[in-house]
mmCIF file of C-alpha atoms in Angstrom:
data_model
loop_
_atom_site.group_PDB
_atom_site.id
_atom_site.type_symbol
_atom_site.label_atom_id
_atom_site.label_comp_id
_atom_site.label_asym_id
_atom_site.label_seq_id
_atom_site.Cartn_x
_atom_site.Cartn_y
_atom_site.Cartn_z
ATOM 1 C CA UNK A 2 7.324 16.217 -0.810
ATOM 2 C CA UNK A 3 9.519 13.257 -1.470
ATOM 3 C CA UNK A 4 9.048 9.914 -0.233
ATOM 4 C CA UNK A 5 12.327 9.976 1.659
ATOM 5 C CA UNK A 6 12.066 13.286 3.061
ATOM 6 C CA UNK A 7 8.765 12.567 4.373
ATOM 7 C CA UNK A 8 10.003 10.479 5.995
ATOM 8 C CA UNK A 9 12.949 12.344 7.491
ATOM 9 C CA UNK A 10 10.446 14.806 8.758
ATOM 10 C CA UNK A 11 8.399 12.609 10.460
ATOM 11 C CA UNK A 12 11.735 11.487 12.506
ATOM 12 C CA UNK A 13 12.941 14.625 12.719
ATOM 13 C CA UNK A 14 9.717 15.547 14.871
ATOM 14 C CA UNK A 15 10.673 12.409 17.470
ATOM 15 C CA UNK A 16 11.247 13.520 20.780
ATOM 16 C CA UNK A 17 15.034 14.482 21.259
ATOM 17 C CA UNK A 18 16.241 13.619 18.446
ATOM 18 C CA UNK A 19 16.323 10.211 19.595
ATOM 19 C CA UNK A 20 15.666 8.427 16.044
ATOM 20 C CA UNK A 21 19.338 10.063 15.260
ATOM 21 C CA UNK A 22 20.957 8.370 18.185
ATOM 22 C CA UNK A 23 19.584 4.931 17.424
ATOM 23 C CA UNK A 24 21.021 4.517 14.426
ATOM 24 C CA UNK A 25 24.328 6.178 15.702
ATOM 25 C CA UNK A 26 27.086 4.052 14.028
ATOM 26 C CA UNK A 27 24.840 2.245 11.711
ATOM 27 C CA UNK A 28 22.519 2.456 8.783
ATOM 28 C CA UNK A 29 20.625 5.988 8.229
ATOM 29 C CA UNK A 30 17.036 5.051 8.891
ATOM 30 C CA UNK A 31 16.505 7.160 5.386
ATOM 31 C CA UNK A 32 18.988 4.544 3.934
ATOM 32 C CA UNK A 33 17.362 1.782 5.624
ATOM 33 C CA UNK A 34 14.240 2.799 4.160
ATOM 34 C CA UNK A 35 15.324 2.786 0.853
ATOM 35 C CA UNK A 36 16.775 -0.491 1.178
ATOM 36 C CA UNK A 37 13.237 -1.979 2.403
ATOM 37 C CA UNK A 38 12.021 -0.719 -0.529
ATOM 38 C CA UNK A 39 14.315 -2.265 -2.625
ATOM 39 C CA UNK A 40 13.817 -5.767 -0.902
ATOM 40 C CA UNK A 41 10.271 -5.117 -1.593
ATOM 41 C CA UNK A 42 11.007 -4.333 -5.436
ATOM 42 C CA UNK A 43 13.381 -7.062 -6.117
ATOM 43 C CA UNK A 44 10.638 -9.760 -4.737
ATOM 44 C CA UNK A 45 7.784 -8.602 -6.363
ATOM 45 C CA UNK A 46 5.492 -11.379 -7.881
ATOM 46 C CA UNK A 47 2.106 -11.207 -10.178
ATOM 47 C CA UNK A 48 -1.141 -11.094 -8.844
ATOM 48 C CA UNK A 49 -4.735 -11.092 -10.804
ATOM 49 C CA UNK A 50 -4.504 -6.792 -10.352
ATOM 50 C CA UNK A 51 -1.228 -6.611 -11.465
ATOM 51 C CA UNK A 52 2.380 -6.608 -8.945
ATOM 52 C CA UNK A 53 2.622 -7.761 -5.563
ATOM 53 C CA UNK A 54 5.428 -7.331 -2.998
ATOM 54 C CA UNK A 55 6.252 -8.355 0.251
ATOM 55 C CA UNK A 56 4.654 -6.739 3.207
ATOM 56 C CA UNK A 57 6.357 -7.745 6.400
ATOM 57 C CA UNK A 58 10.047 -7.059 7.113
ATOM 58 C CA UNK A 59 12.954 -8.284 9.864
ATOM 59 C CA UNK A 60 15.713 -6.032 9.787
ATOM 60 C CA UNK A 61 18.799 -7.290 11.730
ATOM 61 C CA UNK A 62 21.552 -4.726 12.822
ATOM 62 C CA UNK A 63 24.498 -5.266 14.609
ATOM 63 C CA UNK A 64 25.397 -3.744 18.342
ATOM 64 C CA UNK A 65 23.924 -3.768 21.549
ATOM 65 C CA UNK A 66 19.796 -3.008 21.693
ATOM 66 C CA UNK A 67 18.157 0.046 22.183
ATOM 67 C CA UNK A 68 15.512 2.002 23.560
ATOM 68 C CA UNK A 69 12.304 0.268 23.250
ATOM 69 C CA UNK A 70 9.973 3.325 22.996
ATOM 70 C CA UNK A 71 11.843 4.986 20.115
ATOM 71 C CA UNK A 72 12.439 1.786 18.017
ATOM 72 C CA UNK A 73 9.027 0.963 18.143
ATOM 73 C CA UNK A 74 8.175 4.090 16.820
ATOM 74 C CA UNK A 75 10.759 4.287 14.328
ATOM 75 C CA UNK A 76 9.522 0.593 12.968
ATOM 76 C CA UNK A 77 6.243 2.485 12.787
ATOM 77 C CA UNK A 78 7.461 4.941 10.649
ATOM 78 C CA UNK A 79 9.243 2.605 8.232
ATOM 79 C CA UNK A 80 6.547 0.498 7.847
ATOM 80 C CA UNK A 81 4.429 3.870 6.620
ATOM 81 C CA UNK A 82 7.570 4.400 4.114
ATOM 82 C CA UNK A 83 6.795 1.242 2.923
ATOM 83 C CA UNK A 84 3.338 1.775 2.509
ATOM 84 C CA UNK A 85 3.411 5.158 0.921
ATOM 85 C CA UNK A 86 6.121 3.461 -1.840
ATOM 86 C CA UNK A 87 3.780 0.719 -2.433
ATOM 87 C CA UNK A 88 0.852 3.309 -3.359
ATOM 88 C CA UNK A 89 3.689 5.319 -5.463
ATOM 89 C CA UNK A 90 4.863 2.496 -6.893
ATOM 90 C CA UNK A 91 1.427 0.878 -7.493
ATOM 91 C CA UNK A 92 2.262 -2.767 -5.898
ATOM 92 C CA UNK A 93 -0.444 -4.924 -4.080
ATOM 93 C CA UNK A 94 0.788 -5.393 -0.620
ATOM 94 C CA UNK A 95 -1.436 -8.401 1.397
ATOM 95 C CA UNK A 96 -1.470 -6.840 4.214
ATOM 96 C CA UNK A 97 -0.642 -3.650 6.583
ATOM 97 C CA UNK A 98 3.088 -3.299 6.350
ATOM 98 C CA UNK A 99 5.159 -4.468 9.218
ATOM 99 C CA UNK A 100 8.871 -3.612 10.134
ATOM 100 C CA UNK A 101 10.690 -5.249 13.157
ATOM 101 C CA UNK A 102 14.558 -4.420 13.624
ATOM 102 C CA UNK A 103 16.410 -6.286 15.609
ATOM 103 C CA UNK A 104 19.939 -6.639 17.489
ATOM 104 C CA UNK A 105 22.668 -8.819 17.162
ATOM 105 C CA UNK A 106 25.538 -7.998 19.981
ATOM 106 C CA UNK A 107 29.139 -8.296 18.470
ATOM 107 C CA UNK A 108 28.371 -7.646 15.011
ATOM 108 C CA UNK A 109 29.794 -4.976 13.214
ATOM 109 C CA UNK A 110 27.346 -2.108 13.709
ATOM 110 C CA UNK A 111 27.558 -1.060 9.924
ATOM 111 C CA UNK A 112 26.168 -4.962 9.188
ATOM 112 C CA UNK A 113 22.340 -5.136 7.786
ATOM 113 C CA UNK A 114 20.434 -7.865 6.966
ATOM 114 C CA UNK A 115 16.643 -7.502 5.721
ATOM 115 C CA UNK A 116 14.021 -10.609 5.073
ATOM 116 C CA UNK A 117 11.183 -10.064 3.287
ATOM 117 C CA UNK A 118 7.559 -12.059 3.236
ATOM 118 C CA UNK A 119 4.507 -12.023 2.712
ATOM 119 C CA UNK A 120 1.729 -12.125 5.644
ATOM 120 C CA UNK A 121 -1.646 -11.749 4.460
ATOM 121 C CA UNK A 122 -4.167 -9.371 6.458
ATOM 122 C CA UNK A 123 -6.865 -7.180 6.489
ATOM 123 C CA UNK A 124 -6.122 -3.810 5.264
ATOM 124 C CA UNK A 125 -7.832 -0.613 5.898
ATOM 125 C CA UNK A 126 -9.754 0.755 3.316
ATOM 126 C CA UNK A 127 -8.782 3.561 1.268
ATOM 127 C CA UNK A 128 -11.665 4.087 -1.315
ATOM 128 C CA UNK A 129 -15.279 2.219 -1.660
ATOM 129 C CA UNK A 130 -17.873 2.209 -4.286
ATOM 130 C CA UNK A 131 -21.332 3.345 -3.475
ATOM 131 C CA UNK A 132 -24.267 1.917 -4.998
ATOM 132 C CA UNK A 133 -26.884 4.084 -6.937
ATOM 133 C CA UNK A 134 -29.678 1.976 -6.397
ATOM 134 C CA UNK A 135 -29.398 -0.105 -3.238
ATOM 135 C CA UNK A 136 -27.781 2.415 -0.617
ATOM 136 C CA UNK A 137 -24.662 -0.121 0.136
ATOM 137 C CA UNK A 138 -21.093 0.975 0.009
ATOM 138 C CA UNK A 139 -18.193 -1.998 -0.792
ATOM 139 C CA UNK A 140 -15.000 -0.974 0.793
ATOM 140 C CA UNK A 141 -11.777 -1.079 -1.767
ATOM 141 C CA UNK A 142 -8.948 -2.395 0.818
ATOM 142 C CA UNK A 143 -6.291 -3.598 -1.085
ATOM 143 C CA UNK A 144 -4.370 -1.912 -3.743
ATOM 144 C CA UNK A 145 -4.390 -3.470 -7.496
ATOM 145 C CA UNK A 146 -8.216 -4.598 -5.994
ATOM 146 C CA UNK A 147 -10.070 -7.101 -8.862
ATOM 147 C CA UNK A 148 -13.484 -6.102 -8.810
ATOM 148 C CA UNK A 149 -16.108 -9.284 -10.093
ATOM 149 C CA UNK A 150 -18.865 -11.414 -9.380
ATOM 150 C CA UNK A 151 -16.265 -13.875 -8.055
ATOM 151 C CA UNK A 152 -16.530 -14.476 -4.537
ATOM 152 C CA UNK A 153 -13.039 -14.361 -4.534
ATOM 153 C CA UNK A 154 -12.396 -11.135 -5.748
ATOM 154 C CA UNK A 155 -11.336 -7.963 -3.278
ATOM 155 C CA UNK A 156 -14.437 -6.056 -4.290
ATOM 156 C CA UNK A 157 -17.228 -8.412 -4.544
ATOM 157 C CA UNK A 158 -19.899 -7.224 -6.502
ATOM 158 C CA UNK A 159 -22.624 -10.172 -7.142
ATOM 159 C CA UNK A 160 -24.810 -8.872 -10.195
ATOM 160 C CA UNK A 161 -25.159 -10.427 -13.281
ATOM 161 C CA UNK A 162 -23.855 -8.212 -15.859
ATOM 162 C CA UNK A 163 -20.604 -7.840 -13.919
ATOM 163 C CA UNK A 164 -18.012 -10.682 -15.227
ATOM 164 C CA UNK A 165 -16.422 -12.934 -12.629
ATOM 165 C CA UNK A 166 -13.003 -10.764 -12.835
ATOM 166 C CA UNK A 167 -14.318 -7.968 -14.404
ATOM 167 C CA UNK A 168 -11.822 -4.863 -13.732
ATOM 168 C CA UNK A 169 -8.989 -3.569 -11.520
ATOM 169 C CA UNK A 170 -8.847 -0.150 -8.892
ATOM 170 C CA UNK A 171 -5.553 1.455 -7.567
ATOM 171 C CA UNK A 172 -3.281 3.783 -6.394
ATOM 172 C CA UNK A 173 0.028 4.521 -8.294
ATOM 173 C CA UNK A 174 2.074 7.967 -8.811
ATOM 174 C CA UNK A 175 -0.140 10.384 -6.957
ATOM 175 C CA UNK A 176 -3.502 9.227 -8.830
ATOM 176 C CA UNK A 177 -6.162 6.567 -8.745
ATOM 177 C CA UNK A 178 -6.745 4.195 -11.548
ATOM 178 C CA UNK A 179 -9.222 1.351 -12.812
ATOM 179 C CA UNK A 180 -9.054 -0.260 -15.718
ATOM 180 C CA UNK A 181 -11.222 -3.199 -17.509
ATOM 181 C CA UNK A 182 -9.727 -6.807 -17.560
ATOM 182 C CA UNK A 183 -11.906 -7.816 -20.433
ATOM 183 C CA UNK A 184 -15.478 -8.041 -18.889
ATOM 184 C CA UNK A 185 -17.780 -9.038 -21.221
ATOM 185 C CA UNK A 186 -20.103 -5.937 -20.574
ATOM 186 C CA UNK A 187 -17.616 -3.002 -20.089
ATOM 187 C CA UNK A 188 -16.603 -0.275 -17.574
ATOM 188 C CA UNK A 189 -17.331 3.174 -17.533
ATOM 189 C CA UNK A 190 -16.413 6.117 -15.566
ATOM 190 C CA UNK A 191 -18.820 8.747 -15.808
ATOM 191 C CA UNK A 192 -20.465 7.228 -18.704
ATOM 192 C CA UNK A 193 -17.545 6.519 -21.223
ATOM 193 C CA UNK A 194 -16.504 3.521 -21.935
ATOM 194 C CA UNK A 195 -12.740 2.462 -20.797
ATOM 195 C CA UNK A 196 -10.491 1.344 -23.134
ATOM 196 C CA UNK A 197 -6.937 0.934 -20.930
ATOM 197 C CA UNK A 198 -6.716 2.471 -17.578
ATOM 198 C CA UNK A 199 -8.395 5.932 -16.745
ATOM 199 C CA UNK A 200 -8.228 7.965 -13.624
ATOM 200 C CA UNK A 201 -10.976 8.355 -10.735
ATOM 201 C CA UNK A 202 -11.695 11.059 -8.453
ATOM 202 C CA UNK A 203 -13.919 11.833 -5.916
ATOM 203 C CA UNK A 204 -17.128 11.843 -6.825
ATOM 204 C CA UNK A 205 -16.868 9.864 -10.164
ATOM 205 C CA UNK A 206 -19.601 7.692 -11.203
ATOM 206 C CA UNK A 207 -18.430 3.904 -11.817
ATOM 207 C CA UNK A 208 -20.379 1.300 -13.885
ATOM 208 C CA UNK A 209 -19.746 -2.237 -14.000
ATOM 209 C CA UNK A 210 -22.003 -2.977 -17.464
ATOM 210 C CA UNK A 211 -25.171 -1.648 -15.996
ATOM 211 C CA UNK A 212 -24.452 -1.925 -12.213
ATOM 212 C CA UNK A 213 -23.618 2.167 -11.211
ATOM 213 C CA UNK A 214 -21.846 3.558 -8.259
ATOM 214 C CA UNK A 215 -20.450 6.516 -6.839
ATOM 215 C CA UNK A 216 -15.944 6.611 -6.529
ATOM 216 C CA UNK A 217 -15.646 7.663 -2.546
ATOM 217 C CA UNK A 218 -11.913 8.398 -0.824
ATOM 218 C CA UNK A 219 -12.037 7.185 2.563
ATOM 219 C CA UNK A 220 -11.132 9.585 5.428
ATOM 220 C CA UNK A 221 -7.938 9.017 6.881
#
């Protein structure tokens, strides 16, 4: 299923249909949606892991407010749009995505305006690492996650054979990826050696030079 229709389903399913009347006389929430996204795309910025975007979002609309229930849970639903492009699109976004929409009375009801920033937070985690030898799992929260020695990296991993910045883990188009940012002792998925990015699965085994764990999904 498309991005955009999943998300048409989802308001479809709101009580009494009324997502539809909330946006009665101004933007299509699948339209607004799209638009998000392309707020998001057009402020992307590099990162270590590769492109970041924005992850919190004010949309202004003109006319009068409405119901508070149903725009909170249409916000909630755009902010998953966002999410699930992000993963698509394989961006790094700081933080859970937010939406808040807002009302300015006498504007044209057709008017939109969207801000974009960045507000850094802890994410849940949608993949970890478990160790082969020690028992410990290390949760992979962020998309385009550096894995190193680094204490500054998303996915700490403090051995010795594992370079400060050592490789990179995400989600883009359906699949998960790693690839080595030129470690000085390699990494290897299921004992081959990477050379660009290769794919993970459930269940793969990941080394870090000689430091082995086991690729885990997380449950959502």
């Amino acid at each position: 299923m498309g991005l955009a229709r999943g998300l048409e389903r989802r308001l479809e399913r709101l009580v009494d249909g009324l997502a539809a009347r909330l946006f009665r006389g101004r933007v299509h929430p699948i339209e607004l949606g799209s638009r998000l996204v392309r707020e998001a795309d057009l402020a992307l910025f590099d990162t270590p892991g590769g492109p970041g975007a924005p992850n919190a979002f004010r949309v202004v609309l003109g006319g009068e407010p409405e119901e508070a229930p149903i725009l909170t849970e249409v916000c909630r639903e755009l902010a998953r749009y966002v999410e699930d492009a992000a993963f698509d699109r394989g961006w790094r976004l700081e933080g859970p995505a937010q939406v808040e929409v807002a009302f300015v009375p006498g504007d044209r009801a057709s008017d939109v305006q969207i801000t974009a920033a960045v507000s850094p937070a802890t994410r849940p985690s949608w993949a970890r690492f478990e160790s082969l030898t020690e028992g410990t799992a290390t949760d992979i929260r962020v998309n385009r996650s550096v894995i190193g020695r680094s204490g500054v990296c998303d996915v700490h991993i403090p051995a010795e054979d594992v370079s400060r910045q050592h490789a990179v883990v995400w989600q883009e188009a359906g699949s998960m990826w790693i690839a080595d940012i030129g470690s000085s002792n390699g990494t290897y998925v299921n004992g081959e050696r990477t050379t660009g990015a290769a794919t993970l699965v459930e269940g793969d085994r990941v080394a870090f030079g000689e430091t082995e764990f086991t690729f885990r999904i997380a449950e959502t």
